[in-house]
């Protein structure tokens, strides 16, 4: 099939969260299965500044905007280590900026305009590229307007929900509708103008030919207003057209045996390098170098979604273990971890975004904490397992689908799980994990081996995406 994968962020060119990891790895898995898959994203400053080859694919192309004509150029590169083309939509005013969605912790004022432009530019460049996809894969609200622009016609559209929390629905004042070029009386427009606001996630949910989200459990959860607010009825209305497909990991990008950010490499067969990584991380974090003390890591956006209020409340009761935190985001959460790091010799915090340090944390820790309030899929827990670090997670969304404490459906224990969103339940899970670490080293080693052998490769999920694309294409035939 010919598939165009449209995303506002793609590893390694620009990354804010897990969407970028998915956009940089699912297309590779699809290409390996024989599809002509290409990726398209905006050309941010980070794209220009990276050390990958870039060449012009389309020197200039008019982009029809509401009542006027703008223009763009298209650069091209490849996903690293592959022949998968990546196109970069160039527009200096909209995209030559340091941030993807805004300055740290904020959003650009003109996000609706710049992302509408991105969607229109995607349609405009297909002709000069002389390439027509059968399906365009849209990811989150940033690209959902394409489903409206293409409604009912070819190419087919698949809309993937990576996050449907209230802060991730792409809402704008309804007066801004003209920016999108859509008329208020157009039926699809009515579906996403809600309560005086434009809701771009609703546009994708209503107008895309097929919809999915990034884990089976989250696909069920988003039918409940507790997870998706006012959008729950839209999800329910789509019924069986909303699929849940668990994200995979790129096993080459995330590989402790070859990862060059680590003090030592290791694998499931030989974990000696992991002990070296732990000691190195303890030194780097200014913690006491103690192999016997469980080292617990967090690598996360500091966001209410991630359950960090529980961690903040539990911190004073966490003794006899070491904690390292890497994250940026909400100033109040940054302040909590900064204060804990100042006051407690066993806590270290880096309030920054650092991909190489993230790798050293995944590799050097014994335990990885993800007590999310909700979690569409979550990649952190999968990366941790790949690096032999056992996740402690709350049973929600993709965390429930990837981590098991009691073993289920032929899967062996690969982490620690709690259900109730409470400090008590979190503390109990941490204590269970730390007890096991201290008292039962053989059982611990077995669970680490189970975790490292749990299969999170893209292969199975890529096959499911194939079926989803076929279902979408059937609908526009
Ligand atoms: P989300 O997409 O909600 O942020 P995921 O767990 O799906 O959560 O993906 C988060 C990704 O971002 C992981 O690859 C994680 O390692 C990375 N990440 C998050 N915060 C940081 C940070 N401060 N520094 C480096 N990488 C980070």
PDB file of N, CA, C and O in Angstrom, residues 281-335:
ATOM      1  N   UNK A 281      25.470   5.839  37.054  1.00  0.00           N
ATOM      2  CA  UNK A 281      24.336   6.753  37.241  1.00  0.00           C
ATOM      3  C   UNK A 281      24.331   7.317  38.654  1.00  0.00           C
ATOM      4  O   UNK A 281      24.069   8.510  38.861  1.00  0.00           O
ATOM      5  N   UNK A 282      24.626   6.461  39.627  1.00  0.00           N
ATOM      6  CA  UNK A 282      24.687   6.962  41.008  1.00  0.00           C
ATOM      7  C   UNK A 282      25.746   8.059  41.127  1.00  0.00           C
ATOM      8  O   UNK A 282      25.511   9.093  41.748  1.00  0.00           O
ATOM      9  N   UNK A 283      26.890   7.852  40.493  1.00  0.00           N
ATOM     10  CA  UNK A 283      27.944   8.884  40.542  1.00  0.00           C
ATOM     11  C   UNK A 283      27.472  10.154  39.851  1.00  0.00           C
ATOM     12  O   UNK A 283      27.602  11.258  40.367  1.00  0.00           O
ATOM     13  N   UNK A 284      26.900   9.983  38.660  1.00  0.00           N
ATOM     14  CA  UNK A 284      26.461  11.139  37.873  1.00  0.00           C
ATOM     15  C   UNK A 284      25.410  11.949  38.639  1.00  0.00           C
ATOM     16  O   UNK A 284      25.368  13.174  38.566  1.00  0.00           O
ATOM     17  N   UNK A 285      24.571  11.228  39.407  1.00  0.00           N
ATOM     18  CA  UNK A 285      23.482  11.888  40.134  1.00  0.00           C
ATOM     19  C   UNK A 285      23.935  12.394  41.501  1.00  0.00           C
ATOM     20  O   UNK A 285      23.160  13.025  42.219  1.00  0.00           O
ATOM     21  N   UNK A 286      25.183  12.111  41.873  1.00  0.00           N
ATOM     22  CA  UNK A 286      25.679  12.531  43.188  1.00  0.00           C
ATOM     23  C   UNK A 286      25.075  11.697  44.315  1.00  0.00           C
ATOM     24  O   UNK A 286      24.966  12.159  45.452  1.00  0.00           O
ATOM     25  N   UNK A 287      24.655  10.475  44.007  1.00  0.00           N
ATOM     26  CA  UNK A 287      24.093   9.585  45.033  1.00  0.00           C
ATOM     27  C   UNK A 287      25.191   8.655  45.544  1.00  0.00           C
ATOM     28  O   UNK A 287      26.204   8.456  44.879  1.00  0.00           O
ATOM     29  N   UNK A 288      24.948   8.092  46.720  1.00  0.00           N
ATOM     30  CA  UNK A 288      25.899   7.139  47.260  1.00  0.00           C
ATOM     31  C   UNK A 288      25.969   5.923  46.321  1.00  0.00           C
ATOM     32  O   UNK A 288      24.926   5.453  45.848  1.00  0.00           O
ATOM     33  N   UNK A 289      27.194   5.444  46.063  1.00  0.00           N
ATOM     34  CA  UNK A 289      27.340   4.338  45.101  1.00  0.00           C
ATOM     35  C   UNK A 289      27.108   3.015  45.813  1.00  0.00           C
ATOM     36  O   UNK A 289      28.016   2.446  46.401  1.00  0.00           O
ATOM     37  N   UNK A 290      25.855   2.552  45.792  1.00  0.00           N
ATOM     38  CA  UNK A 290      25.460   1.379  46.564  1.00  0.00           C
ATOM     39  C   UNK A 290      24.716   0.386  45.674  1.00  0.00           C
ATOM     40  O   UNK A 290      23.574   0.606  45.314  1.00  0.00           O
ATOM     41  N   UNK A 291      25.314  -0.755  45.358  1.00  0.00           N
ATOM     42  CA  UNK A 291      24.599  -1.737  44.529  1.00  0.00           C
ATOM     43  C   UNK A 291      23.383  -2.329  45.240  1.00  0.00           C
ATOM     44  O   UNK A 291      22.417  -2.734  44.606  1.00  0.00           O
ATOM     45  N   UNK A 292      23.420  -2.345  46.589  1.00  0.00           N
ATOM     46  CA  UNK A 292      22.355  -3.031  47.342  1.00  0.00           C
ATOM     47  C   UNK A 292      21.090  -2.186  47.501  1.00  0.00           C
ATOM     48  O   UNK A 292      20.042  -2.701  47.849  1.00  0.00           O
ATOM     49  N   UNK A 293      21.178  -0.872  47.249  1.00  0.00           N
ATOM     50  CA  UNK A 293      20.004  -0.002  47.433  1.00  0.00           C
ATOM     51  C   UNK A 293      19.232   0.085  46.123  1.00  0.00           C
ATOM     52  O   UNK A 293      19.806   0.384  45.081  1.00  0.00           O
ATOM     53  N   UNK A 294      17.909  -0.179  46.150  1.00  0.00           N
ATOM     54  CA  UNK A 294      17.146  -0.080  44.905  1.00  0.00           C
ATOM     55  C   UNK A 294      17.126   1.355  44.375  1.00  0.00           C
ATOM     56  O   UNK A 294      16.879   2.292  45.128  1.00  0.00           O
ATOM     57  N   UNK A 295      17.417   1.486  43.096  1.00  0.00           N
ATOM     58  CA  UNK A 295      17.454   2.805  42.459  1.00  0.00           C
ATOM     59  C   UNK A 295      16.223   2.916  41.551  1.00  0.00           C
ATOM     60  O   UNK A 295      16.024   2.098  40.642  1.00  0.00           O
ATOM     61  N   UNK A 296      15.397   3.918  41.844  1.00  0.00           N
ATOM     62  CA  UNK A 296      14.116   4.073  41.149  1.00  0.00           C
ATOM     63  C   UNK A 296      14.195   5.295  40.233  1.00  0.00           C
ATOM     64  O   UNK A 296      14.602   6.369  40.673  1.00  0.00           O
ATOM     65  N   UNK A 297      13.808   5.132  38.974  1.00  0.00           N
ATOM     66  CA  UNK A 297      13.901   6.241  38.028  1.00  0.00           C
ATOM     67  C   UNK A 297      12.551   6.711  37.518  1.00  0.00           C
ATOM     68  O   UNK A 297      11.578   5.948  37.475  1.00  0.00           O
ATOM     69  N   UNK A 298      12.501   7.992  37.134  1.00  0.00           N
ATOM     70  CA  UNK A 298      11.356   8.542  36.395  1.00  0.00           C
ATOM     71  C   UNK A 298      11.912   9.345  35.230  1.00  0.00           C
ATOM     72  O   UNK A 298      12.825  10.168  35.422  1.00  0.00           O
ATOM     73  N   UNK A 299      11.398   9.114  34.035  1.00  0.00           N
ATOM     74  CA  UNK A 299      11.716   9.937  32.864  1.00  0.00           C
ATOM     75  C   UNK A 299      10.371  10.321  32.292  1.00  0.00           C
ATOM     76  O   UNK A 299       9.643   9.468  31.779  1.00  0.00           O
ATOM     77  N   UNK A 300      10.014  11.577  32.393  1.00  0.00           N
ATOM     78  CA  UNK A 300       8.619  11.891  32.094  1.00  0.00           C
ATOM     79  C   UNK A 300       8.400  13.375  31.835  1.00  0.00           C
ATOM     80  O   UNK A 300       9.159  14.215  32.316  1.00  0.00           O
ATOM     81  N   UNK A 301       7.355  13.652  31.061  1.00  0.00           N
ATOM     82  CA  UNK A 301       6.859  15.020  31.063  1.00  0.00           C
ATOM     83  C   UNK A 301       6.269  15.251  32.445  1.00  0.00           C
ATOM     84  O   UNK A 301       5.577  14.371  32.986  1.00  0.00           O
ATOM     85  N   UNK A 302       6.552  16.415  33.051  1.00  0.00           N
ATOM     86  CA  UNK A 302       5.993  16.686  34.379  1.00  0.00           C
ATOM     87  C   UNK A 302       4.604  17.273  34.157  1.00  0.00           C
ATOM     88  O   UNK A 302       4.444  18.477  33.984  1.00  0.00           O
ATOM     89  N   UNK A 303       3.621  16.381  34.112  1.00  0.00           N
ATOM     90  CA  UNK A 303       2.271  16.741  33.723  1.00  0.00           C
ATOM     91  C   UNK A 303       1.306  16.008  34.654  1.00  0.00           C
ATOM     92  O   UNK A 303       1.596  14.887  35.087  1.00  0.00           O
ATOM     93  N   UNK A 304       0.161  16.634  34.924  1.00  0.00           N
ATOM     94  CA  UNK A 304      -0.817  16.039  35.845  1.00  0.00           C
ATOM     95  C   UNK A 304      -1.195  14.620  35.417  1.00  0.00           C
ATOM     96  O   UNK A 304      -1.470  13.753  36.250  1.00  0.00           O
ATOM     97  N   UNK A 305      -1.186  14.374  34.106  1.00  0.00           N
ATOM     98  CA  UNK A 305      -1.541  13.048  33.573  1.00  0.00           C
ATOM     99  C   UNK A 305      -0.671  11.932  34.163  1.00  0.00           C
ATOM    100  O   UNK A 305      -1.087  10.785  34.264  1.00  0.00           O
ATOM    101  N   UNK A 306       0.557  12.276  34.502  1.00  0.00           N
ATOM    102  CA  UNK A 306       1.548  11.242  34.817  1.00  0.00           C
ATOM    103  C   UNK A 306       1.516  10.760  36.268  1.00  0.00           C
ATOM    104  O   UNK A 306       2.374   9.973  36.677  1.00  0.00           O
ATOM    105  N   UNK A 307       0.550  11.255  37.051  1.00  0.00           N
ATOM    106  CA  UNK A 307       0.403  10.750  38.428  1.00  0.00           C
ATOM    107  C   UNK A 307       1.501  11.225  39.356  1.00  0.00           C
ATOM    108  O   UNK A 307       1.775  10.583  40.378  1.00  0.00           O
ATOM    109  N   UNK A 308       2.110  12.367  39.017  1.00  0.00           N
ATOM    110  CA  UNK A 308       3.263  12.804  39.814  1.00  0.00           C
ATOM    111  C   UNK A 308       2.840  13.450  41.122  1.00  0.00           C
ATOM    112  O   UNK A 308       3.651  13.579  42.039  1.00  0.00           O
ATOM    113  N   UNK A 309       1.551  13.821  41.221  1.00  0.00           N
ATOM    114  CA  UNK A 309       1.072  14.309  42.520  1.00  0.00           C
ATOM    115  C   UNK A 309       1.157  13.179  43.550  1.00  0.00           C
ATOM    116  O   UNK A 309       1.477  13.408  44.714  1.00  0.00           O
ATOM    117  N   UNK A 310       0.919  11.946  43.100  1.00  0.00           N
ATOM    118  CA  UNK A 310       1.061  10.795  44.012  1.00  0.00           C
ATOM    119  C   UNK A 310       2.518  10.644  44.445  1.00  0.00           C
ATOM    120  O   UNK A 310       2.811  10.428  45.616  1.00  0.00           O
ATOM    121  N   UNK A 311       3.412  10.783  43.477  1.00  0.00           N
ATOM    122  CA  UNK A 311       4.842  10.627  43.802  1.00  0.00           C
ATOM    123  C   UNK A 311       5.262  11.713  44.778  1.00  0.00           C
ATOM    124  O   UNK A 311       5.946  11.445  45.773  1.00  0.00           O
ATOM    125  N   UNK A 312       4.807  12.951  44.511  1.00  0.00           N
ATOM    126  CA  UNK A 312       5.168  14.069  45.395  1.00  0.00           C
ATOM    127  C   UNK A 312       4.677  13.789  46.813  1.00  0.00           C
ATOM    128  O   UNK A 312       5.407  13.988  47.786  1.00  0.00           O
ATOM    129  N   UNK A 313       3.446  13.277  46.926  1.00  0.00           N
ATOM    130  CA  UNK A 313       2.886  13.016  48.259  1.00  0.00           C
ATOM    131  C   UNK A 313       3.565  11.819  48.921  1.00  0.00           C
ATOM    132  O   UNK A 313       3.671  11.757  50.145  1.00  0.00           O
ATOM    133  N   UNK A 314       4.043  10.874  48.113  1.00  0.00           N
ATOM    134  CA  UNK A 314       4.661   9.665  48.678  1.00  0.00           C
ATOM    135  C   UNK A 314       6.121   9.910  49.076  1.00  0.00           C
ATOM    136  O   UNK A 314       6.661   9.201  49.938  1.00  0.00           O
ATOM    137  N   UNK A 315       6.743  10.935  48.457  1.00  0.00           N
ATOM    138  CA  UNK A 315       8.196  11.141  48.635  1.00  0.00           C
ATOM    139  C   UNK A 315       8.677  11.095  50.088  1.00  0.00           C
ATOM    140  O   UNK A 315       9.638  10.369  50.384  1.00  0.00           O
ATOM    141  N   UNK A 316       8.004  11.818  50.998  1.00  0.00           N
ATOM    142  CA  UNK A 316       8.528  11.805  52.373  1.00  0.00           C
ATOM    143  C   UNK A 316       8.550  10.409  52.985  1.00  0.00           C
ATOM    144  O   UNK A 316       9.335  10.146  53.890  1.00  0.00           O
ATOM    145  N   UNK A 317       7.703   9.520  52.490  1.00  0.00           N
ATOM    146  CA  UNK A 317       7.651   8.170  53.070  1.00  0.00           C
ATOM    147  C   UNK A 317       8.555   7.185  52.339  1.00  0.00           C
ATOM    148  O   UNK A 317       8.589   6.013  52.689  1.00  0.00           O
ATOM    149  N   UNK A 318       9.232   7.647  51.318  1.00  0.00           N
ATOM    150  CA  UNK A 318      10.105   6.736  50.570  1.00  0.00           C
ATOM    151  C   UNK A 318      11.506   6.801  51.167  1.00  0.00           C
ATOM    152  O   UNK A 318      12.216   7.795  51.000  1.00  0.00           O
ATOM    153  N   UNK A 319      11.856   5.760  51.894  1.00  0.00           N
ATOM    154  CA  UNK A 319      13.177   5.673  52.525  1.00  0.00           C
ATOM    155  C   UNK A 319      13.855   4.409  52.015  1.00  0.00           C
ATOM    156  O   UNK A 319      13.216   3.569  51.400  1.00  0.00           O
ATOM    157  N   UNK A 320      15.109   4.255  52.290  1.00  0.00           N
ATOM    158  CA  UNK A 320      15.848   3.033  51.930  1.00  0.00           C
ATOM    159  C   UNK A 320      15.832   2.758  50.434  1.00  0.00           C
ATOM    160  O   UNK A 320      15.846   1.599  50.000  1.00  0.00           O
ATOM    161  N   UNK A 321      15.706   3.798  49.653  1.00  0.00           N
ATOM    162  CA  UNK A 321      15.864   3.639  48.208  1.00  0.00           C
ATOM    163  C   UNK A 321      16.384   4.959  47.660  1.00  0.00           C
ATOM    164  O   UNK A 321      16.400   5.969  48.367  1.00  0.00           O
ATOM    165  N   UNK A 322      16.843   4.933  46.431  1.00  0.00           N
ATOM    166  CA  UNK A 322      17.312   6.162  45.783  1.00  0.00           C
ATOM    167  C   UNK A 322      16.388   6.478  44.615  1.00  0.00           C
ATOM    168  O   UNK A 322      15.844   5.559  43.981  1.00  0.00           O
ATOM    169  N   UNK A 323      16.217   7.773  44.356  1.00  0.00           N
ATOM    170  CA  UNK A 323      15.303   8.181  43.281  1.00  0.00           C
ATOM    171  C   UNK A 323      16.009   9.159  42.347  1.00  0.00           C
ATOM    172  O   UNK A 323      16.638  10.119  42.817  1.00  0.00           O
ATOM    173  N   UNK A 324      15.919   8.923  41.047  1.00  0.00           N
ATOM    174  CA  UNK A 324      16.386   9.923  40.074  1.00  0.00           C
ATOM    175  C   UNK A 324      15.218  10.299  39.164  1.00  0.00           C
ATOM    176  O   UNK A 324      14.462   9.440  38.710  1.00  0.00           O
ATOM    177  N   UNK A 325      15.080  11.594  38.950  1.00  0.00           N
ATOM    178  CA  UNK A 325      13.979  12.111  38.136  1.00  0.00           C
ATOM    179  C   UNK A 325      14.563  12.917  36.980  1.00  0.00           C
ATOM    180  O   UNK A 325      15.431  13.765  37.194  1.00  0.00           O
ATOM    181  N   UNK A 326      14.073  12.645  35.772  1.00  0.00           N
ATOM    182  CA  UNK A 326      14.409  13.490  34.617  1.00  0.00           C
ATOM    183  C   UNK A 326      13.083  13.939  34.017  1.00  0.00           C
ATOM    184  O   UNK A 326      12.282  13.099  33.582  1.00  0.00           O
ATOM    185  N   UNK A 327      12.849  15.247  34.015  1.00  0.00           N
ATOM    186  CA  UNK A 327      11.576  15.698  33.457  1.00  0.00           C
ATOM    187  C   UNK A 327      11.499  17.207  33.374  1.00  0.00           C
ATOM    188  O   UNK A 327      12.220  17.921  34.067  1.00  0.00           O
ATOM    189  N   UNK A 328      10.621  17.658  32.502  1.00  0.00           N
ATOM    190  CA  UNK A 328      10.320  19.087  32.429  1.00  0.00           C
ATOM    191  C   UNK A 328       8.814  19.238  32.336  1.00  0.00           C
ATOM    192  O   UNK A 328       8.122  18.315  31.920  1.00  0.00           O
ATOM    193  N   UNK A 329       8.343  20.411  32.695  1.00  0.00           N
ATOM    194  CA  UNK A 329       6.907  20.661  32.545  1.00  0.00           C
ATOM    195  C   UNK A 329       6.386  21.596  33.597  1.00  0.00           C
ATOM    196  O   UNK A 329       6.951  22.677  33.803  1.00  0.00           O
ATOM    197  N   UNK A 330       5.336  21.157  34.295  1.00  0.00           N
ATOM    198  CA  UNK A 330       4.609  22.030  35.222  1.00  0.00           C
ATOM    199  C   UNK A 330       5.555  22.590  36.284  1.00  0.00           C
ATOM    200  O   UNK A 330       6.233  21.823  36.980  1.00  0.00           O
ATOM    201  N   UNK A 331       5.602  23.935  36.425  1.00  0.00           N
ATOM    202  CA  UNK A 331       6.524  24.541  37.392  1.00  0.00           C
ATOM    203  C   UNK A 331       6.320  24.031  38.814  1.00  0.00           C
ATOM    204  O   UNK A 331       7.295  23.852  39.544  1.00  0.00           O
ATOM    205  N   UNK A 332       5.068  23.759  39.219  1.00  0.00           N
ATOM    206  CA  UNK A 332       4.868  23.304  40.608  1.00  0.00           C
ATOM    207  C   UNK A 332       5.508  21.923  40.821  1.00  0.00           C
ATOM    208  O   UNK A 332       6.119  21.663  41.862  1.00  0.00           O
ATOM    209  N   UNK A 333       5.420  21.065  39.815  1.00  0.00           N
ATOM    210  CA  UNK A 333       6.040  19.743  39.954  1.00  0.00           C
ATOM    211  C   UNK A 333       7.563  19.851  39.884  1.00  0.00           C
ATOM    212  O   UNK A 333       8.283  19.171  40.629  1.00  0.00           O
ATOM    213  N   UNK A 334       8.046  20.736  39.016  1.00  0.00           N
ATOM    214  CA  UNK A 334       9.511  20.946  38.966  1.00  0.00           C
ATOM    215  C   UNK A 334      10.000  21.376  40.344  1.00  0.00           C
ATOM    216  O   UNK A 334      11.023  20.899  40.833  1.00  0.00           O
ATOM    217  N   UNK A 335       9.222  22.274  40.994  1.00  0.00           N
ATOM    218  CA  UNK A 335       9.640  22.791  42.307  1.00  0.00           C
ATOM    219  C   UNK A 335       9.672  21.665  43.345  1.00  0.00           C
ATOM    220  O   UNK A 335      10.581  21.599  44.172  1.00  0.00           O
TER     221      UNK A 335
END
